[in-house]
Amino acid sequence: MNFLRLADLDLSNKRVFIRADLNVPQDDAGKVTDDTRIRASIPGIQLALKKGAAVMVTSHLGRPTEGELKPADSLAPIAARMSELLGQNVELIQNWVDGGFTVKPGQVVLLENCRCNKGEKKNSDELATKMAKLCDVYANDAFGTSHRAEATTHALALKAPVACAGPLVAAELEALGKALHAPARPLVAIVGGSKVSTKLTILDSLADKVDQLVVGGGIANTFLLAMGLPIGKSLAEPDLVNEARRIIDKMAKRGASVPIPTDVVTAKEFSATATATVKDAKDVASDDLILDVGPQTAKTLAAAMEKAGTIVWNGPLGVFEFEAFANGTKLLSEAIAKSSAMSIAGGGDTVAAIAKFGIEKDVGYISTAGGAFLEFLEGKELPAVAALVARAKG
C-alpha cells in the first residue's frame, strides 16, 4: 500500500491542514474527561511545526446538526487542552471554510467542528474545493474516521494540492498491513464481543487468513452451541449456529482451528457480586450464565499466544469488568504481553482491558480506531485510505 507520509515532505512555509480525531468525552460542564485522542494528535502537529509549517487542525466532535454550532459541539475545550500540551496558544477559528484568517509558520490554529459545515457528511465536492484553497498540504491523521467518506476525510484528500498520511495513520496502516498481508506465522486472531451478527463478516474474512481464530464473550457461546454444548441462559444467537459451524468447518479444511472452550466460569445472575463457579463446558446447567472462559481454557489459549508469530486482538474473553469473571482476559493479556509475536490490538473494550491489566507497553501496536479497525480486518476498502493511495499514484 503506497501513500505519501507527512514525515517525508518538505513543509517549510507550507500551510498544512491536519484532519485529526479529537472526538473526546466531556462531562456536563464541557470539561474533557479523557484527553487520549488529543495527546495522540500532538506528535503530528509538532512534526509539521518542526518542519516550518503553518498548521491548521480540525476534527469532528459528537453529532452536531450541519449548519449549526451549539456550545456543546464546540472544540473550545479541546483548543484549551491542546494549548497546554503544545506549550503555545492554539486559537479556535469559527466560520473558517471561506478563509479570512491567517496562520504563520510556527503557529497552530484549531478550526471549529468540521461536522457543523454543510456538506461534510455528504462528502461535498463544493465544500472540499473551498477547504483545499486553505492549504498546500493535507494530512489525514484520523484513522478512526477512515472508514467514512466525508468532506474532510475523502473529498478534501482528492482536492488538496498534496495529500498524505499523518504519523498516526501511517503507523496504523503499516502495522495492520503487516499483520494481515505479510504476517509471521502462526497468525492468531482473537475476536470477542456479545454478538456473532455484528462481527460475522470479520470472522468470515479472518477464517480465510488465520491459523487460529479465538472467540470470546457471547460470540464464543454461539460457537459452543454449534458444537452441541449446553450454554444455559447465556447470551448467544441460536439462529447463527449454522454460520458458526460453517466457519469452524471452513478453517478445519485448511488445517486451521477455532479453539472451543473446554471449561467455563458461570454464575446464576449477571452481577459483579455473583458467585463464580468453574465448570466443564459440557456440564453447564439450564439456569447458568457463562461469563468467562475457565482456567484450563485460559491456559491453553495462553500457550497458543506463546507460540504465535502474529496476534490480532479485538474483544475480551469474558466480562472482565467484573473481577470474578476477569481471569480469562487477564491471563490472555498477560500471555500476549509476554509473547514474542507481533501483537496488534484495537477496539474500545480491548483498549480498556489493556489499561486494566497494565500491558500497554507490551503490546506491539494499539489501534486508535474502532469501526475503521474492524473494517480493515474485514478486508474492506477504507475510503479515506483509498483517497491517499490514489493521490500517491498521481
Coordinates of C-alpha atoms in Angstrom, one line a residue:
M1 CA 0.0 0.0 0.0
N2 CA 1.7 3.2 -1.2
F3 CA 0.9 6.6 0.2
L4 CA 2.7 9.8 1.0
R5 CA 3.8 10.5 4.5
L6 CA 3.8 13.9 6.3
A7 CA 7.2 12.9 7.7
D8 CA 8.8 12.7 4.3
L9 CA 7.5 16.1 2.9
D10 CA 9.2 19.5 2.8
L11 CA 6.8 21.6 4.8
S12 CA 8.8 24.8 5.1
N13 CA 6.5 27.8 4.9
K14 CA 3.7 25.5 3.8
R15 CA 0.1 25.7 5.0
V16 CA -0.7 22.2 6.5
F17 CA -4.2 21.1 7.1
I18 CA -4.4 18.2 9.5
R19 CA -7.6 16.2 9.9
A20 CA -7.3 14.8 13.4
D21 CA -9.6 12.7 15.6
L22 CA -10.3 14.9 18.6
N23 CA -13.7 13.4 19.4
V24 CA -13.1 13.2 23.2
P25 CA -15.6 12.6 26.1
Q26 CA -16.6 15.5 28.2
D27 CA -18.6 16.0 31.4
D28 CA -21.8 18.0 31.7
A29 CA -19.7 21.2 32.3
G30 CA -17.8 20.6 29.0
K31 CA -14.6 19.6 30.7
V32 CA -12.6 16.9 28.8
T33 CA -12.6 13.7 30.8
D34 CA -10.2 11.7 28.7
D35 CA -7.6 13.5 26.6
T36 CA -6.0 10.4 25.0
R37 CA -7.0 11.4 21.4
I38 CA -5.8 14.9 21.9
R39 CA -2.4 13.7 23.2
A40 CA -2.2 11.2 20.3
S41 CA -2.6 14.1 17.8
I42 CA 0.2 16.1 19.2
P43 CA 3.2 14.3 17.5
G44 CA 1.7 15.0 14.0
I45 CA 1.2 18.7 14.8
Q46 CA 4.7 19.0 16.4
L47 CA 6.2 17.3 13.3
A48 CA 4.6 19.9 11.0
L49 CA 5.7 22.8 13.3
K50 CA 9.3 21.5 13.4
K51 CA 9.4 21.4 9.6
G52 CA 8.4 25.1 9.5
A53 CA 4.7 24.8 8.6
A54 CA 1.7 26.9 9.4
V55 CA -0.6 24.4 10.9
M56 CA -4.4 24.1 10.8
V57 CA -6.2 21.3 12.6
T58 CA -9.8 20.2 12.5
S59 CA -11.9 17.4 13.8
H60 CA -15.5 16.3 14.4
L61 CA -16.9 16.3 17.9
G62 CA -20.2 14.5 18.7
R63 CA -23.1 14.5 16.3
P64 CA -23.9 18.2 15.5
T65 CA -26.6 19.4 13.1
E66 CA -24.9 20.6 10.0
G67 CA -25.1 24.4 9.6
E68 CA -25.5 24.9 13.4
L69 CA -22.8 25.4 16.1
K70 CA -24.2 24.8 19.6
P71 CA -21.9 25.3 22.6
A72 CA -21.9 21.6 23.3
D73 CA -20.4 21.0 19.8
S74 CA -17.6 23.5 20.1
L75 CA -13.9 22.4 20.1
A76 CA -13.1 25.2 22.6
P77 CA -12.2 22.8 25.4
I78 CA -10.0 20.9 23.0
A79 CA -8.2 24.1 22.0
A80 CA -7.5 24.9 25.6
R81 CA -6.1 21.4 26.3
M82 CA -4.1 21.4 23.0
S83 CA -2.6 24.8 24.0
E84 CA -1.4 23.2 27.3
L85 CA 0.1 20.2 25.6
L86 CA 1.9 22.2 22.9
G87 CA 3.0 24.9 25.3
Q88 CA 1.7 27.6 22.9
N89 CA -1.6 29.3 22.2
V90 CA -4.0 27.5 19.9
E91 CA -6.6 29.9 18.6
L92 CA -10.0 28.5 17.8
I93 CA -11.3 29.7 14.4
Q94 CA -15.0 29.7 13.6
N95 CA -16.6 30.1 10.2
W96 CA -13.3 29.1 8.6
V97 CA -14.4 27.4 5.4
D98 CA -14.1 30.6 3.2
G99 CA -10.8 31.7 4.8
G100 CA -10.4 35.1 6.2
F101 CA -7.9 34.1 8.9
T102 CA -4.1 33.9 8.8
V103 CA -1.7 31.3 10.2
K104 CA 2.1 31.9 10.2
P105 CA 4.8 29.3 10.2
G106 CA 5.2 28.0 13.7
Q107 CA 1.6 28.8 14.6
V108 CA -1.3 26.4 15.2
V109 CA -5.0 27.1 14.9
L110 CA -7.9 24.8 15.6
L111 CA -10.7 25.0 13.0
E112 CA -14.1 24.6 14.6
N113 CA -16.0 21.3 14.5
C114 CA -15.9 20.2 10.8
R115 CA -19.2 18.4 11.1
C116 CA -21.0 21.7 11.6
N117 CA -20.2 22.6 8.0
K118 CA -22.9 21.9 5.5
G119 CA -21.9 19.1 3.1
E120 CA -19.4 17.5 5.5
K121 CA -21.3 14.2 6.0
K122 CA -22.3 14.1 2.3
N123 CA -18.6 14.3 1.2
S124 CA -19.4 17.5 -0.7
D125 CA -17.0 18.4 -3.6
E126 CA -18.0 22.0 -3.3
L127 CA -17.1 22.1 0.4
A128 CA -13.8 20.2 -0.3
T129 CA -12.9 22.7 -3.1
K130 CA -13.2 25.6 -0.6
M131 CA -11.1 23.8 2.0
A132 CA -8.4 22.8 -0.5
K133 CA -7.8 26.5 -1.1
L134 CA -6.8 26.9 2.6
C135 CA -3.8 24.6 2.4
D136 CA -0.7 23.5 0.5
V137 CA -0.7 20.1 2.1
Y138 CA -3.5 18.0 3.5
A139 CA -2.7 15.3 6.1
N140 CA -5.1 12.7 7.4
D141 CA -4.1 11.8 10.9
A142 CA -7.5 10.4 12.0
F143 CA -7.6 6.7 11.2
G144 CA -10.7 6.3 13.4
T145 CA -12.7 8.1 10.7
S146 CA -11.1 6.5 7.7
H147 CA -14.0 4.2 7.0
R148 CA -16.2 7.2 6.4
A149 CA -16.3 9.1 3.1
E150 CA -16.8 12.7 4.4
A151 CA -15.5 16.0 3.1
T152 CA -12.6 16.3 5.4
T153 CA -11.6 12.6 5.2
H154 CA -12.2 11.8 1.5
A155 CA -13.1 14.7 -0.9
L156 CA -10.5 17.1 0.5
A157 CA -7.8 14.4 0.1
L158 CA -8.7 14.3 -3.6
K159 CA -8.8 18.1 -4.0
A160 CA -5.9 19.3 -1.9
P161 CA -2.6 20.2 -3.7
V162 CA -0.8 17.4 -1.9
A163 CA -2.4 14.7 0.3
C164 CA -0.6 12.5 2.8
A165 CA -0.9 10.4 5.9
G166 CA 0.0 11.8 9.3
P167 CA 2.1 9.7 11.6
L168 CA -0.9 8.1 13.4
V169 CA -2.5 6.9 10.2
A170 CA 0.9 5.9 8.6
A171 CA 1.8 3.8 11.7
E172 CA -1.7 2.2 11.8
L173 CA -1.7 1.2 8.1
E174 CA 1.8 -0.2 8.4
A175 CA 1.0 -2.3 11.5
L176 CA -2.3 -3.6 10.2
G177 CA -1.0 -4.2 6.7
K178 CA 1.9 -6.2 8.0
A179 CA -0.3 -8.3 10.3
L180 CA -2.8 -9.2 7.7
H181 CA -0.9 -9.2 4.4
A182 CA 2.6 -10.4 5.4
P183 CA 2.2 -11.9 8.9
A184 CA 4.8 -14.0 10.8
R185 CA 3.1 -17.4 11.4
P186 CA 1.2 -18.7 13.2
L187 CA -1.3 -15.9 12.8
V188 CA -3.8 -15.9 15.7
A189 CA -6.8 -13.7 15.8
I190 CA -8.9 -13.1 19.0
V191 CA -12.4 -11.8 18.4
G192 CA -14.6 -11.2 21.4
G193 CA -18.0 -9.4 21.8
S194 CA -21.6 -10.0 22.6
K195 CA -22.9 -10.9 19.1
V196 CA -21.8 -13.0 16.2
S197 CA -24.1 -10.9 13.9
T198 CA -22.1 -7.7 14.5
K199 CA -18.8 -9.4 13.6
L200 CA -19.8 -12.2 11.3
T201 CA -18.1 -10.6 8.2
I202 CA -14.9 -10.1 10.3
L203 CA -15.0 -13.7 11.5
D204 CA -15.6 -15.0 8.0
S205 CA -12.8 -12.9 6.5
L206 CA -10.3 -13.9 9.2
A207 CA -11.3 -17.5 8.8
D208 CA -9.6 -17.4 5.4
K209 CA -6.3 -15.9 6.8
V210 CA -5.6 -17.0 10.3
D211 CA -4.2 -20.2 11.8
Q212 CA -6.3 -20.0 14.9
L213 CA -9.4 -17.9 15.5
V214 CA -10.1 -17.5 19.2
V215 CA -13.7 -16.4 20.0
G216 CA -14.8 -14.8 23.3
G217 CA -17.8 -13.5 25.1
G218 CA -21.3 -14.0 23.6
I219 CA -19.7 -15.0 20.3
A220 CA -18.0 -18.0 22.0
N221 CA -21.4 -19.1 23.4
T222 CA -22.8 -19.3 19.8
F223 CA -19.8 -21.4 18.8
L224 CA -20.3 -23.6 21.9
L225 CA -23.9 -24.2 20.7
A226 CA -22.6 -25.0 17.2
M227 CA -20.5 -27.8 18.8
G228 CA -23.6 -29.2 20.6
L229 CA -22.6 -28.0 24.0
P230 CA -25.1 -26.5 26.6
I231 CA -24.9 -22.8 27.4
G232 CA -27.8 -22.5 29.8
K233 CA -29.3 -19.0 29.7
S234 CA -26.1 -17.4 28.4
L235 CA -26.1 -14.6 25.7
A236 CA -26.0 -16.3 22.3
E237 CA -27.6 -16.2 18.8
P238 CA -29.0 -19.6 18.1
D239 CA -30.1 -18.5 14.6
L240 CA -26.4 -18.1 13.7
V241 CA -25.3 -21.5 14.8
N242 CA -25.0 -22.7 11.2
E243 CA -22.8 -19.8 10.4
A244 CA -20.5 -20.6 13.3
R245 CA -20.4 -24.2 12.2
R246 CA -19.5 -23.2 8.7
I247 CA -16.6 -21.1 9.9
I248 CA -15.3 -24.0 12.0
D249 CA -15.6 -26.3 9.1
K250 CA -14.0 -23.8 6.6
M251 CA -11.0 -23.4 8.9
A252 CA -10.7 -27.2 9.6
K253 CA -10.5 -27.9 5.8
R254 CA -7.2 -25.9 5.6
G255 CA -5.7 -27.2 8.8
A256 CA -6.7 -24.1 10.9
S257 CA -8.9 -24.1 14.0
V258 CA -11.3 -22.4 16.3
P259 CA -10.4 -23.4 19.8
I260 CA -13.6 -24.1 21.6
P261 CA -13.6 -23.6 25.5
T262 CA -13.3 -26.8 27.4
D263 CA -14.2 -25.2 30.7
V264 CA -16.1 -22.0 31.6
V265 CA -16.9 -19.8 34.6
T266 CA -20.6 -19.5 35.3
A267 CA -23.0 -17.6 37.5
K268 CA -26.7 -17.6 38.2
E269 CA -27.0 -13.9 37.6
F270 CA -25.2 -11.1 35.7
S271 CA -23.7 -9.2 38.6
A272 CA -20.4 -8.1 39.9
T273 CA -21.2 -9.8 43.2
A274 CA -22.4 -13.0 41.7
T275 CA -20.8 -16.3 42.8
A276 CA -18.4 -17.6 40.2
T277 CA -18.4 -21.4 39.5
V278 CA -15.9 -23.2 37.2
K279 CA -17.5 -25.9 35.2
D280 CA -16.6 -28.3 32.4
A281 CA -18.1 -26.9 29.2
K282 CA -20.4 -30.0 28.9
D283 CA -21.8 -29.5 32.4
V284 CA -23.4 -26.1 32.1
A285 CA -26.8 -26.1 33.8
S286 CA -30.0 -24.7 32.2
D287 CA -30.0 -21.7 34.6
D288 CA -26.3 -20.9 34.2
L289 CA -24.8 -17.8 32.6
I290 CA -21.3 -18.3 31.1
L291 CA -19.4 -15.1 31.9
D292 CA -15.8 -16.2 31.3
V293 CA -13.6 -19.0 30.0
G294 CA -12.3 -21.4 32.6
P295 CA -8.7 -21.7 33.8
Q296 CA -7.9 -24.7 31.6
T297 CA -9.1 -22.9 28.5
A298 CA -7.2 -19.8 29.5
K299 CA -4.0 -21.8 30.0
T300 CA -4.5 -23.4 26.5
L301 CA -5.0 -20.0 24.9
A302 CA -2.0 -18.6 26.7
A303 CA 0.2 -21.4 25.3
A304 CA -1.1 -20.5 21.8
M305 CA -0.1 -16.9 22.3
E306 CA 3.4 -18.0 23.3
K307 CA 3.8 -19.9 20.0
A308 CA 2.2 -17.3 17.8
G309 CA 4.1 -15.2 15.3
T310 CA 1.4 -12.5 14.9
I311 CA -1.6 -11.7 17.2
V312 CA -4.6 -9.6 16.2
W313 CA -6.8 -8.9 19.2
N314 CA -10.3 -7.4 19.2
G315 CA -12.5 -8.1 22.2
P316 CA -12.3 -9.7 25.6
L317 CA -12.9 -13.3 26.5
G318 CA -15.4 -12.6 29.3
V319 CA -17.0 -9.9 31.5
F320 CA -13.6 -8.6 32.6
E321 CA -15.2 -5.5 34.2
F322 CA -16.4 -7.9 37.0
E323 CA -13.4 -9.2 39.0
A324 CA -14.8 -12.7 39.4
F325 CA -15.0 -13.0 35.6
A326 CA -11.8 -11.2 34.6
N327 CA -9.3 -14.0 34.9
G328 CA -9.6 -15.3 31.3
T329 CA -9.0 -11.9 29.7
K330 CA -6.3 -11.2 32.3
L331 CA -4.3 -14.4 31.6
L332 CA -4.8 -13.8 27.8
S333 CA -3.5 -10.3 28.1
E334 CA -0.5 -11.4 30.2
A335 CA 0.3 -14.1 27.6
I336 CA 0.1 -11.5 24.8
A337 CA 2.4 -9.2 26.7
K338 CA 5.0 -12.0 27.2
S339 CA 4.8 -13.3 23.7
S340 CA 7.5 -12.5 21.2
A341 CA 4.8 -12.3 18.5
M342 CA 3.9 -9.0 16.7
S343 CA 0.7 -8.0 18.5
I344 CA -1.9 -5.6 17.4
A345 CA -5.0 -4.7 19.5
G346 CA -8.0 -2.4 18.8
G347 CA -11.5 -1.6 19.9
G348 CA -12.8 0.1 23.0
D349 CA -13.2 -2.9 25.2
T350 CA -9.8 -4.3 24.2
V351 CA -8.1 -1.0 25.0
A352 CA -9.9 -0.9 28.3
A353 CA -8.7 -4.4 29.1
I354 CA -5.1 -3.5 28.2
A355 CA -5.3 -0.5 30.5
K356 CA -6.8 -2.5 33.3
F357 CA -4.1 -5.2 33.2
G358 CA -1.3 -2.7 32.6
I359 CA 0.2 -4.1 29.5
E360 CA 0.2 -1.0 27.3
K361 CA 4.0 -1.1 26.8
D362 CA 4.0 -4.8 25.9
V363 CA 1.5 -4.7 23.0
G364 CA 3.2 -4.1 19.7
Y365 CA 0.6 -1.7 18.4
I366 CA -2.6 -0.4 20.0
S367 CA -5.1 0.9 17.4
T368 CA -6.7 4.2 18.0
A369 CA -9.7 3.2 15.9
G370 CA -12.9 1.3 16.4
G371 CA -15.0 0.9 13.3
A372 CA -12.1 1.5 10.9
F373 CA -10.0 -1.1 12.7
L374 CA -12.8 -3.7 12.3
E375 CA -13.4 -2.8 8.6
F376 CA -9.7 -3.2 7.9
L377 CA -9.9 -6.6 9.5
E378 CA -12.8 -7.5 7.2
G379 CA -10.7 -6.6 4.2
K380 CA -13.0 -3.6 3.3
E381 CA -11.6 -0.7 1.4
L382 CA -11.5 2.4 3.6
P383 CA -12.5 5.5 1.6
A384 CA -10.1 7.9 3.3
V385 CA -7.2 5.5 2.8
A386 CA -8.1 4.8 -0.8
A387 CA -8.0 8.5 -1.4
L388 CA -4.5 8.8 -0.1
V389 CA -3.4 5.8 -2.2
A390 CA -5.0 7.3 -5.3
R391 CA -3.2 10.6 -4.7
A392 CA 0.2 8.9 -4.3
K393 CA -0.2 7.4 -7.8
G394 CA -0.5 10.9 -9.2

